[in-house]
PDB file of N, CA and C in Angstrom:
ATOM      1  N   MET Q   1     -25.794  -5.989   2.778  1.00 46.00           N
ATOM      2  CA  MET Q   1     -24.388  -6.317   2.790  1.00 46.00           C
ATOM      3  C   MET Q   1     -24.016  -6.962   4.125  1.00 46.00           C
ATOM      4  N   THR Q   2     -23.053  -7.849   4.067  1.00 59.00           N
ATOM      5  CA  THR Q   2     -22.531  -8.483   5.266  1.00 59.00           C
ATOM      6  C   THR Q   2     -21.407  -7.625   5.817  1.00 59.00           C
ATOM      7  N   ASN Q   3     -21.411  -7.432   7.099  1.00 75.00           N
ATOM      8  CA  ASN Q   3     -20.320  -6.674   7.710  1.00 75.00           C
ATOM      9  C   ASN Q   3     -19.387  -7.633   8.414  1.00 75.00           C
ATOM     10  N   TYR Q   4     -18.102  -7.452   8.172  1.00 82.00           N
ATOM     11  CA  TYR Q   4     -17.075  -8.261   8.805  1.00 82.00           C
ATOM     12  C   TYR Q   4     -16.306  -7.397   9.779  1.00 82.00           C
ATOM     13  N   SER Q   5     -15.625  -8.059  10.704  1.00 85.00           N
ATOM     14  CA  SER Q   5     -14.761  -7.338  11.634  1.00 85.00           C
ATOM     15  C   SER Q   5     -13.351  -7.918  11.546  1.00 85.00           C
ATOM     16  N   ARG Q   6     -12.417  -7.244  12.200  1.00 85.00           N
ATOM     17  CA  ARG Q   6     -11.018  -7.698  12.191  1.00 85.00           C
ATOM     18  C   ARG Q   6     -10.871  -9.144  12.646  1.00 85.00           C
ATOM     19  N   GLU Q   7     -11.720  -9.570  13.541  1.00 88.00           N
ATOM     20  CA  GLU Q   7     -11.645 -10.937  14.073  1.00 88.00           C
ATOM     21  C   GLU Q   7     -11.981 -11.988  13.015  1.00 88.00           C
ATOM     22  N   ASP Q   8     -12.670 -11.582  11.952  1.00 90.00           N
ATOM     23  CA  ASP Q   8     -13.053 -12.514  10.891  1.00 90.00           C
ATOM     24  C   ASP Q   8     -11.920 -12.781   9.902  1.00 90.00           C
ATOM     25  N   LEU Q   9     -10.891 -11.952   9.924  1.00 93.00           N
ATOM     26  CA  LEU Q   9      -9.794 -12.041   8.959  1.00 93.00           C
ATOM     27  C   LEU Q   9      -8.596 -12.747   9.576  1.00 93.00           C
ATOM     28  N   SER Q  10      -8.015 -13.677   8.824  1.00 94.00           N
ATOM     29  CA  SER Q  10      -6.744 -14.285   9.242  1.00 94.00           C
ATOM     30  C   SER Q  10      -5.787 -14.222   8.058  1.00 94.00           C
ATOM     31  N   TRP Q  11      -4.566 -13.771   8.320  1.00 95.00           N
ATOM     32  CA  TRP Q  11      -3.554 -13.596   7.277  1.00 95.00           C
ATOM     33  C   TRP Q  11      -3.018 -14.958   6.853  1.00 95.00           C
ATOM     34  N   THR Q  12      -2.738 -15.121   5.571  1.00 93.00           N
ATOM     35  CA  THR Q  12      -2.196 -16.364   5.027  1.00 93.00           C
ATOM     36  C   THR Q  12      -0.954 -16.056   4.193  1.00 93.00           C
ATOM     37  N   SER Q  13      -0.284 -17.104   3.713  1.00 92.00           N
ATOM     38  CA  SER Q  13       0.932 -16.881   2.916  1.00 92.00           C
ATOM     39  C   SER Q  13       1.098 -17.909   1.790  1.00 92.00           C
ATOM     40  N   ASP Q  14       0.024 -18.561   1.376  1.00 88.00           N
ATOM     41  CA  ASP Q  14       0.114 -19.586   0.334  1.00 88.00           C
ATOM     42  C   ASP Q  14       0.660 -19.039  -0.985  1.00 88.00           C
ATOM     43  N   LEU Q  15       0.147 -17.889  -1.411  1.00 90.00           N
ATOM     44  CA  LEU Q  15       0.612 -17.311  -2.678  1.00 90.00           C
ATOM     45  C   LEU Q  15       2.053 -16.841  -2.577  1.00 90.00           C
ATOM     46  N   LYS Q  16       2.406 -16.236  -1.468  1.00 91.00           N
ATOM     47  CA  LYS Q  16       3.780 -15.776  -1.252  1.00 91.00           C
ATOM     48  C   LYS Q  16       4.747 -16.948  -1.362  1.00 91.00           C
ATOM     49  N   GLU Q  17       4.374 -18.062  -0.740  1.00 89.00           N
ATOM     50  CA  GLU Q  17       5.224 -19.252  -0.792  1.00 89.00           C
ATOM     51  C   GLU Q  17       5.279 -19.840  -2.197  1.00 89.00           C
ATOM     52  N   ALA Q  18       4.169 -19.804  -2.927  1.00 87.00           N
ATOM     53  CA  ALA Q  18       4.117 -20.406  -4.260  1.00 87.00           C
ATOM     54  C   ALA Q  18       4.735 -19.516  -5.338  1.00 87.00           C
ATOM     55  N   PHE Q  19       4.537 -18.194  -5.235  1.00 87.00           N
ATOM     56  CA  PHE Q  19       4.936 -17.299  -6.324  1.00 87.00           C
ATOM     57  C   PHE Q  19       5.973 -16.258  -5.920  1.00 87.00           C
ATOM     58  N   ASP Q  20       6.370 -16.209  -4.684  1.00 86.00           N
ATOM     59  CA  ASP Q  20       7.413 -15.309  -4.210  1.00 86.00           C
ATOM     60  C   ASP Q  20       7.124 -13.829  -4.474  1.00 86.00           C
ATOM     61  N   GLY Q  21       5.850 -13.431  -4.322  1.00 84.00           N
ATOM     62  CA  GLY Q  21       5.530 -12.009  -4.371  1.00 84.00           C
ATOM     63  C   GLY Q  21       5.030 -11.460  -5.682  1.00 84.00           C
ATOM     64  N   ASP Q  22       5.254 -12.141  -6.794  1.00 89.00           N
ATOM     65  CA  ASP Q  22       4.748 -11.699  -8.090  1.00 89.00           C
ATOM     66  C   ASP Q  22       3.823 -12.761  -8.662  1.00 89.00           C
ATOM     67  N   VAL Q  23       2.701 -12.299  -9.207  1.00 92.00           N
ATOM     68  CA  VAL Q  23       1.710 -13.202  -9.785  1.00 92.00           C
ATOM     69  C   VAL Q  23       1.470 -12.754 -11.224  1.00 92.00           C
ATOM     70  N   GLU Q  24       1.368 -13.692 -12.121  1.00 90.00           N
ATOM     71  CA  GLU Q  24       1.076 -13.363 -13.516  1.00 90.00           C
ATOM     72  C   GLU Q  24      -0.348 -13.791 -13.830  1.00 90.00           C
ATOM     73  N   LEU Q  25      -1.160 -12.826 -14.267  1.00 90.00           N
ATOM     74  CA  LEU Q  25      -2.549 -13.082 -14.645  1.00 90.00           C
ATOM     75  C   LEU Q  25      -2.707 -12.815 -16.131  1.00 90.00           C
ATOM     76  N   GLN Q  26      -3.827 -13.251 -16.689  1.00 86.00           N
ATOM     77  CA  GLN Q  26      -4.138 -12.940 -18.076  1.00 86.00           C
ATOM     78  C   GLN Q  26      -5.283 -11.940 -18.105  1.00 86.00           C
ATOM     79  N   ASP Q  27      -5.144 -10.899 -18.946  1.00 81.00           N
ATOM     80  CA  ASP Q  27      -6.232  -9.940 -19.096  1.00 81.00           C
ATOM     81  C   ASP Q  27      -7.263 -10.501 -20.074  1.00 81.00           C
ATOM     82  N   GLU Q  28      -8.311  -9.724 -20.355  1.00 83.00           N
ATOM     83  CA  GLU Q  28      -9.387 -10.197 -21.226  1.00 83.00           C
ATOM     84  C   GLU Q  28      -8.926 -10.514 -22.647  1.00 83.00           C
ATOM     85  N   GLN Q  29      -7.823  -9.912 -23.076  1.00 89.00           N
ATOM     86  CA  GLN Q  29      -7.296 -10.175 -24.413  1.00 89.00           C
ATOM     87  C   GLN Q  29      -6.283 -11.322 -24.421  1.00 89.00           C
ATOM     88  N   GLY Q  30      -6.053 -11.936 -23.272  1.00 88.00           N
ATOM     89  CA  GLY Q  30      -5.120 -13.053 -23.182  1.00 88.00           C
ATOM     90  C   GLY Q  30      -3.677 -12.659 -22.977  1.00 88.00           C
ATOM     91  N   HIS Q  31      -3.422 -11.377 -22.714  1.00 90.00           N
ATOM     92  CA  HIS Q  31      -2.057 -10.902 -22.478  1.00 90.00           C
ATOM     93  C   HIS Q  31      -1.667 -11.119 -21.018  1.00 90.00           C
ATOM     94  N   ALA Q  32      -0.421 -11.463 -20.795  1.00 92.00           N
ATOM     95  CA  ALA Q  32       0.090 -11.659 -19.435  1.00 92.00           C
ATOM     96  C   ALA Q  32       0.253 -10.302 -18.755  1.00 92.00           C
ATOM     97  N   VAL Q  33      -0.208 -10.231 -17.519  1.00 90.00           N
ATOM     98  CA  VAL Q  33      -0.087  -9.021 -16.716  1.00 90.00           C
ATOM     99  C   VAL Q  33       0.560  -9.413 -15.390  1.00 90.00           C
ATOM    100  N   ARG Q  34       1.694  -8.802 -15.086  1.00 92.00           N
ATOM    101  CA  ARG Q  34       2.375  -9.093 -13.822  1.00 92.00           C
ATOM    102  C   ARG Q  34       1.778  -8.215 -12.730  1.00 92.00           C
ATOM    103  N   MET Q  35       1.479  -8.830 -11.603  1.00 93.00           N
ATOM    104  CA  MET Q  35       0.912  -8.125 -10.457  1.00 93.00           C
ATOM    105  C   MET Q  35       1.783  -8.408  -9.240  1.00 93.00           C
ATOM    106  N   GLU Q  36       1.883  -7.436  -8.360  1.00 93.00           N
ATOM    107  CA  GLU Q  36       2.614  -7.601  -7.105  1.00 93.00           C
ATOM    108  C   GLU Q  36       1.643  -8.053  -6.028  1.00 93.00           C
ATOM    109  N   LEU Q  37       2.025  -9.062  -5.284  1.00 94.00           N
ATOM    110  CA  LEU Q  37       1.211  -9.552  -4.177  1.00 94.00           C
ATOM    111  C   LEU Q  37       1.379  -8.618  -2.990  1.00 94.00           C
ATOM    112  N   GLU Q  38       0.324  -7.929  -2.647  1.00 92.00           N
ATOM    113  CA  GLU Q  38       0.358  -6.999  -1.527  1.00 92.00           C
ATOM    114  C   GLU Q  38       0.003  -7.707  -0.227  1.00 92.00           C
ATOM    115  N   ALA Q  39      -0.995  -8.581  -0.278  1.00 94.00           N
ATOM    116  CA  ALA Q  39      -1.424  -9.299   0.925  1.00 94.00           C
ATOM    117  C   ALA Q  39      -2.308 -10.472   0.510  1.00 94.00           C
ATOM    118  N   GLU Q  40      -2.465 -11.389   1.423  1.00 96.00           N
ATOM    119  CA  GLU Q  40      -3.407 -12.490   1.235  1.00 96.00           C
ATOM    120  C   GLU Q  40      -3.982 -12.858   2.585  1.00 96.00           C
ATOM    121  N   PHE Q  41      -5.253 -13.225   2.571  1.00 97.00           N
ATOM    122  CA  PHE Q  41      -5.935 -13.510   3.822  1.00 97.00           C
ATOM    123  C   PHE Q  41      -7.149 -14.383   3.578  1.00 97.00           C
ATOM    124  N   LYS Q  42      -7.733 -14.807   4.675  1.00 96.00           N
ATOM    125  CA  LYS Q  42      -8.886 -15.681   4.648  1.00 96.00           C
ATOM    126  C   LYS Q  42      -9.982 -15.042   5.491  1.00 96.00           C
ATOM    127  N   VAL Q  43     -11.212 -15.096   5.014  1.00 95.00           N
ATOM    128  CA  VAL Q  43     -12.388 -14.680   5.779  1.00 95.00           C
ATOM    129  C   VAL Q  43     -13.351 -15.854   5.697  1.00 95.00           C
ATOM    130  N   GLY Q  44     -13.602 -16.496   6.833  1.00 90.00           N
ATOM    131  CA  GLY Q  44     -14.383 -17.731   6.807  1.00 90.00           C
ATOM    132  C   GLY Q  44     -13.612 -18.776   6.036  1.00 90.00           C
ATOM    133  N   ASN Q  45     -14.263 -19.405   5.073  1.00 92.00           N
ATOM    134  CA  ASN Q  45     -13.604 -20.416   4.240  1.00 92.00           C
ATOM    135  C   ASN Q  45     -13.081 -19.864   2.928  1.00 92.00           C
ATOM    136  N   GLN Q  46     -13.302 -18.572   2.684  1.00 95.00           N
ATOM    137  CA  GLN Q  46     -12.886 -17.964   1.415  1.00 95.00           C
ATOM    138  C   GLN Q  46     -11.530 -17.289   1.556  1.00 95.00           C
ATOM    139  N   ARG Q  47     -10.626 -17.583   0.611  1.00 96.00           N
ATOM    140  CA  ARG Q  47      -9.307 -16.943   0.589  1.00 96.00           C
ATOM    141  C   ARG Q  47      -9.328 -15.803  -0.411  1.00 96.00           C
ATOM    142  N   TYR Q  48      -8.549 -14.753  -0.100  1.00 97.00           N
ATOM    143  CA  TYR Q  48      -8.475 -13.561  -0.946  1.00 97.00           C
ATOM    144  C   TYR Q  48      -7.025 -13.161  -1.169  1.00 97.00           C
ATOM    145  N   ALA Q  49      -6.786 -12.520  -2.316  1.00 96.00           N
ATOM    146  CA  ALA Q  49      -5.480 -11.944  -2.618  1.00 96.00           C
ATOM    147  C   ALA Q  49      -5.675 -10.474  -2.933  1.00 96.00           C
ATOM    148  N   VAL Q  50      -4.757  -9.659  -2.444  1.00 95.00           N
ATOM    149  CA  VAL Q  50      -4.723  -8.234  -2.757  1.00 95.00           C
ATOM    150  C   VAL Q  50      -3.517  -8.044  -3.663  1.00 95.00           C
ATOM    151  N   LEU Q  51      -3.781  -7.671  -4.915  1.00 95.00           N
ATOM    152  CA  LEU Q  51      -2.731  -7.522  -5.905  1.00 95.00           C
ATOM    153  C   LEU Q  51      -2.675  -6.076  -6.380  1.00 95.00           C
ATOM    154  N   ARG Q  52      -1.473  -5.663  -6.788  1.00 93.00           N
ATOM    155  CA  ARG Q  52      -1.284  -4.296  -7.270  1.00 93.00           C
ATOM    156  C   ARG Q  52      -0.424  -4.336  -8.531  1.00 93.00           C
ATOM    157  N   ARG Q  53      -0.812  -3.523  -9.494  1.00 88.00           N
ATOM    158  CA  ARG Q  53      -0.011  -3.401 -10.716  1.00 88.00           C
ATOM    159  C   ARG Q  53       1.281  -2.675 -10.373  1.00 88.00           C
ATOM    160  N   PRO Q  54       2.398  -3.074 -10.956  1.00 84.00           N
ATOM    161  CA  PRO Q  54       3.655  -2.373 -10.696  1.00 84.00           C
ATOM    162  C   PRO Q  54       3.519  -0.883 -11.015  1.00 84.00           C
ATOM    163  N   GLY Q  55       4.009  -0.056 -10.115  1.00 85.00           N
ATOM    164  CA  GLY Q  55       3.939   1.383 -10.306  1.00 85.00           C
ATOM    165  C   GLY Q  55       2.651   2.024  -9.825  1.00 85.00           C
ATOM    166  N   ALA Q  56       1.663   1.227  -9.433  1.00 86.00           N
ATOM    167  CA  ALA Q  56       0.404   1.789  -8.934  1.00 86.00           C
ATOM    168  C   ALA Q  56       0.648   2.435  -7.576  1.00 86.00           C
ATOM    169  N   ALA Q  57      -0.102   3.467  -7.303  1.00 84.00           N
ATOM    170  CA  ALA Q  57       0.024   4.173  -6.026  1.00 84.00           C
ATOM    171  C   ALA Q  57      -0.452   3.289  -4.878  1.00 84.00           C
ATOM    172  N   ALA Q  58       0.047   3.570  -3.693  1.00 77.00           N
ATOM    173  CA  ALA Q  58      -0.408   2.855  -2.494  1.00 77.00           C
ATOM    174  C   ALA Q  58      -1.919   3.018  -2.387  1.00 77.00           C
ATOM    175  N   GLY Q  59      -2.594   1.967  -2.050  1.00 76.00           N
ATOM    176  CA  GLY Q  59      -4.045   2.008  -1.932  1.00 76.00           C
ATOM    177  C   GLY Q  59      -4.768   1.677  -3.225  1.00 76.00           C
ATOM    178  N   GLU Q  60      -4.048   1.613  -4.342  1.00 86.00           N
ATOM    179  CA  GLU Q  60      -4.644   1.227  -5.627  1.00 86.00           C
ATOM    180  C   GLU Q  60      -4.407  -0.263  -5.837  1.00 86.00           C
ATOM    181  N   HIS Q  61      -5.288  -1.041  -5.265  1.00 89.00           N
ATOM    182  CA  HIS Q  61      -5.129  -2.488  -5.338  1.00 89.00           C
ATOM    183  C   HIS Q  61      -6.379  -3.139  -5.913  1.00 89.00           C
ATOM    184  N   GLU Q  62      -6.239  -4.394  -6.242  1.00 92.00           N
ATOM    185  CA  GLU Q  62      -7.336  -5.191  -6.771  1.00 92.00           C
ATOM    186  C   GLU Q  62      -7.485  -6.426  -5.892  1.00 92.00           C
ATOM    187  N   LEU Q  63      -8.729  -6.837  -5.666  1.00 95.00           N
ATOM    188  CA  LEU Q  63      -9.021  -7.999  -4.834  1.00 95.00           C
ATOM    189  C   LEU Q  63      -9.461  -9.171  -5.693  1.00 95.00           C
ATOM    190  N   TYR Q  64      -9.026 -10.367  -5.307  1.00 96.00           N
ATOM    191  CA  TYR Q  64      -9.372 -11.581  -6.035  1.00 96.00           C
ATOM    192  C   TYR Q  64      -9.676 -12.708  -5.052  1.00 96.00           C
ATOM    193  N   HIS Q  65     -10.484 -13.674  -5.517  1.00 96.00           N
ATOM    194  CA  HIS Q  65     -10.649 -14.936  -4.804  1.00 96.00           C
ATOM    195  C   HIS Q  65      -9.432 -15.799  -5.093  1.00 96.00           C
ATOM    196  N   VAL Q  66      -9.073 -16.643  -4.148  1.00 95.00           N
ATOM    197  CA  VAL Q  66      -8.005 -17.622  -4.336  1.00 95.00           C
ATOM    198  C   VAL Q  66      -8.592 -18.991  -4.025  1.00 95.00           C
ATOM    199  N   SER Q  67      -8.352 -19.944  -4.900  1.00 93.00           N
ATOM    200  CA  SER Q  67      -8.802 -21.308  -4.635  1.00 93.00           C
ATOM    201  C   SER Q  67      -7.714 -22.284  -5.062  1.00 93.00           C
ATOM    202  N   SER Q  68      -7.810 -23.492  -4.535  1.00 89.00           N
ATOM    203  CA  SER Q  68      -6.856 -24.552  -4.876  1.00 89.00           C
ATOM    204  C   SER Q  68      -7.619 -25.778  -5.328  1.00 89.00           C
ATOM    205  N   SER Q  69      -7.119 -26.411  -6.360  1.00 89.00           N
ATOM    206  CA  SER Q  69      -7.730 -27.652  -6.835  1.00 89.00           C
ATOM    207  C   SER Q  69      -7.256 -28.812  -5.967  1.00 89.00           C
ATOM    208  N   ALA Q  70      -7.826 -29.964  -6.187  1.00 90.00           N
ATOM    209  CA  ALA Q  70      -7.456 -31.156  -5.418  1.00 90.00           C
ATOM    210  C   ALA Q  70      -5.981 -31.508  -5.595  1.00 90.00           C
ATOM    211  N   ASP Q  71      -5.403 -31.179  -6.764  1.00 90.00           N
ATOM    212  CA  ASP Q  71      -3.988 -31.481  -6.996  1.00 90.00           C
ATOM    213  C   ASP Q  71      -3.063 -30.352  -6.557  1.00 90.00           C
ATOM    214  N   GLY Q  72      -3.631 -29.321  -5.897  1.00 83.00           N
ATOM    215  CA  GLY Q  72      -2.813 -28.251  -5.336  1.00 83.00           C
ATOM    216  C   GLY Q  72      -2.590 -27.058  -6.249  1.00 83.00           C
ATOM    217  N   GLU Q  73      -3.172 -27.069  -7.437  1.00 88.00           N
ATOM    218  CA  GLU Q  73      -3.014 -25.928  -8.351  1.00 88.00           C
ATOM    219  C   GLU Q  73      -3.813 -24.735  -7.827  1.00 88.00           C
ATOM    220  N   ILE Q  74      -3.158 -23.588  -7.753  1.00 89.00           N
ATOM    221  CA  ILE Q  74      -3.780 -22.375  -7.223  1.00 89.00           C
ATOM    222  C   ILE Q  74      -4.390 -21.566  -8.352  1.00 89.00           C
ATOM    223  N   SER Q  75      -5.623 -21.110  -8.146  1.00 90.00           N
ATOM    224  CA  SER Q  75      -6.311 -20.254  -9.110  1.00 90.00           C
ATOM    225  C   SER Q  75      -6.635 -18.924  -8.457  1.00 90.00           C
ATOM    226  N   ILE Q  76      -6.469 -17.850  -9.226  1.00 93.00           N
ATOM    227  CA  ILE Q  76      -6.809 -16.506  -8.775  1.00 93.00           C
ATOM    228  C   ILE Q  76      -7.949 -16.034  -9.668  1.00 93.00           C
ATOM    229  N   ILE Q  77      -9.097 -15.719  -9.034  1.00 92.00           N
ATOM    230  CA  ILE Q  77     -10.337 -15.496  -9.764  1.00 92.00           C
ATOM    231  C   ILE Q  77     -10.929 -14.135  -9.400  1.00 92.00           C
ATOM    232  N   THR Q  78     -11.431 -13.439 -10.385  1.00 92.00           N
ATOM    233  CA  THR Q  78     -12.081 -12.149 -10.174  1.00 92.00           C
ATOM    234  C   THR Q  78     -13.294 -12.300  -9.264  1.00 92.00           C
ATOM    235  N   ILE Q  79     -13.494 -11.357  -8.356  1.00 95.00           N
ATOM    236  CA  ILE Q  79     -14.682 -11.331  -7.501  1.00 95.00           C
ATOM    237  C   ILE Q  79     -15.796 -10.679  -8.311  1.00 95.00           C
ATOM    238  N   GLU Q  80     -16.828 -11.426  -8.605  1.00 94.00           N
ATOM    239  CA  GLU Q  80     -17.922 -10.942  -9.448  1.00 94.00           C
ATOM    240  C   GLU Q  80     -18.983 -10.167  -8.656  1.00 94.00           C
ATOM    241  N   ASP Q  81     -19.151 -10.486  -7.396  1.00 94.00           N
ATOM    242  CA  ASP Q  81     -20.202  -9.871  -6.580  1.00 94.00           C
ATOM    243  C   ASP Q  81     -19.728  -8.523  -6.033  1.00 94.00           C
ATOM    244  N   ASP Q  82     -20.367  -7.435  -6.455  1.00 93.00           N
ATOM    245  CA  ASP Q  82     -19.967  -6.090  -6.037  1.00 93.00           C
ATOM    246  C   ASP Q  82     -20.065  -5.890  -4.527  1.00 93.00           C
ATOM    247  N   ASP Q  83     -21.105  -6.440  -3.910  1.00 93.00           N
ATOM    248  CA  ASP Q  83     -21.266  -6.300  -2.455  1.00 93.00           C
ATOM    249  C   ASP Q  83     -20.142  -7.011  -1.709  1.00 93.00           C
ATOM    250  N   GLU Q  84     -19.805  -8.213  -2.150  1.00 93.00           N
ATOM    251  CA  GLU Q  84     -18.705  -8.941  -1.525  1.00 93.00           C
ATOM    252  C   GLU Q  84     -17.404  -8.161  -1.687  1.00 93.00           C
ATOM    253  N   TRP Q  85     -17.147  -7.658  -2.907  1.00 93.00           N
ATOM    254  CA  TRP Q  85     -15.919  -6.901  -3.147  1.00 93.00           C
ATOM    255  C   TRP Q  85     -15.848  -5.701  -2.217  1.00 93.00           C
ATOM    256  N   GLU Q  86     -16.941  -4.975  -2.067  1.00 92.00           N
ATOM    257  CA  GLU Q  86     -16.978  -3.795  -1.212  1.00 92.00           C
ATOM    258  C   GLU Q  86     -16.739  -4.173   0.250  1.00 92.00           C
ATOM    259  N   ASP Q  87     -17.404  -5.219   0.721  1.00 93.00           N
ATOM    260  CA  ASP Q  87     -17.230  -5.673   2.110  1.00 93.00           C
ATOM    261  C   ASP Q  87     -15.786  -6.070   2.395  1.00 93.00           C
ATOM    262  N   ILE Q  88     -15.198  -6.854   1.509  1.00 94.00           N
ATOM    263  CA  ILE Q  88     -13.840  -7.339   1.726  1.00 94.00           C
ATOM    264  C   ILE Q  88     -12.834  -6.196   1.584  1.00 94.00           C
ATOM    265  N   SER Q  89     -13.059  -5.293   0.662  1.00 91.00           N
ATOM    266  CA  SER Q  89     -12.190  -4.134   0.506  1.00 91.00           C
ATOM    267  C   SER Q  89     -12.208  -3.264   1.765  1.00 91.00           C
ATOM    268  N   GLU Q  90     -13.388  -3.023   2.303  1.00 91.00           N
ATOM    269  CA  GLU Q  90     -13.498  -2.236   3.536  1.00 91.00           C
ATOM    270  C   GLU Q  90     -12.811  -2.934   4.702  1.00 91.00           C
ATOM    271  N   LEU Q  91     -12.966  -4.250   4.802  1.00 92.00           N
ATOM    272  CA  LEU Q  91     -12.318  -5.004   5.873  1.00 92.00           C
ATOM    273  C   LEU Q  91     -10.800  -4.928   5.737  1.00 92.00           C
ATOM    274  N   TYR Q  92     -10.284  -5.103   4.528  1.00 92.00           N
ATOM    275  CA  TYR Q  92      -8.842  -5.030   4.306  1.00 92.00           C
ATOM    276  C   TYR Q  92      -8.321  -3.640   4.689  1.00 92.00           C
ATOM    277  N   ASP Q  93      -9.011  -2.599   4.242  1.00 88.00           N
ATOM    278  CA  ASP Q  93      -8.606  -1.236   4.583  1.00 88.00           C
ATOM    279  C   ASP Q  93      -8.613  -1.023   6.093  1.00 88.00           C
ATOM    280  N   GLU Q  94      -9.637  -1.518   6.748  1.00 87.00           N
ATOM    281  CA  GLU Q  94      -9.742  -1.373   8.208  1.00 87.00           C
ATOM    282  C   GLU Q  94      -8.573  -2.048   8.913  1.00 87.00           C
ATOM    283  N   CYS Q  95      -8.122  -3.169   8.371  1.00 88.00           N
ATOM    284  CA  CYS Q  95      -7.048  -3.934   9.008  1.00 88.00           C
ATOM    285  C   CYS Q  95      -5.655  -3.428   8.652  1.00 88.00           C
ATOM    286  N   THR Q  96      -5.532  -2.602   7.622  1.00 85.00           N
ATOM    287  CA  THR Q  96      -4.207  -2.199   7.173  1.00 85.00           C
ATOM    288  C   THR Q  96      -3.935  -0.699   7.218  1.00 85.00           C
ATOM    289  N   LEU Q  97      -4.966   0.120   7.144  1.00 73.00           N
ATOM    290  CA  LEU Q  97      -4.743   1.566   7.151  1.00 73.00           C
ATOM    291  C   LEU Q  97      -4.543   2.050   8.573  1.00 73.00           C
ATOM    292  N   PRO Q  98      -3.624   2.974   8.781  1.00 66.00           N
ATOM    293  CA  PRO Q  98      -3.419   3.502  10.135  1.00 66.00           C
ATOM    294  C   PRO Q  98      -4.645   4.284  10.596  1.00 66.00           C
ATOM    295  N   GLU Q  99      -4.910   4.172  11.869  1.00 59.00           N
ATOM    296  CA  GLU Q  99      -6.034   4.932  12.437  1.00 59.00           C
ATOM    297  C   GLU Q  99      -5.613   6.376  12.627  1.00 59.00           C
ATOM    298  N   LEU Q 100      -6.506   7.271  12.334  1.00 51.00           N
ATOM    299  CA  LEU Q 100      -6.207   8.706  12.463  1.00 51.00           C
ATOM    300  C   LEU Q 100      -6.572   9.209  13.835  1.00 51.00           C
TER     301      LEU Q 100
END
């Protein structure tokens, strides 16, 4: 696994500016699911979104890749690699959870 540090993360706001805090995704059955934008950031050249289902407890979030097409259309894509998901989740937690 790759280990990242706080210095590797930079906060972004592209989704916030485009969607004003709520994002609508489609589940596997094609149903619309509204998600709350908790945070968005960049690690290297890869952008990530932290989304939470309405009513979910703090800390119950989902991570996604964010990409933009040449015409500016934003796509939110599931992270398929378990190691990447774990690394990015740990980095996000490290940057946002209070130190004890």
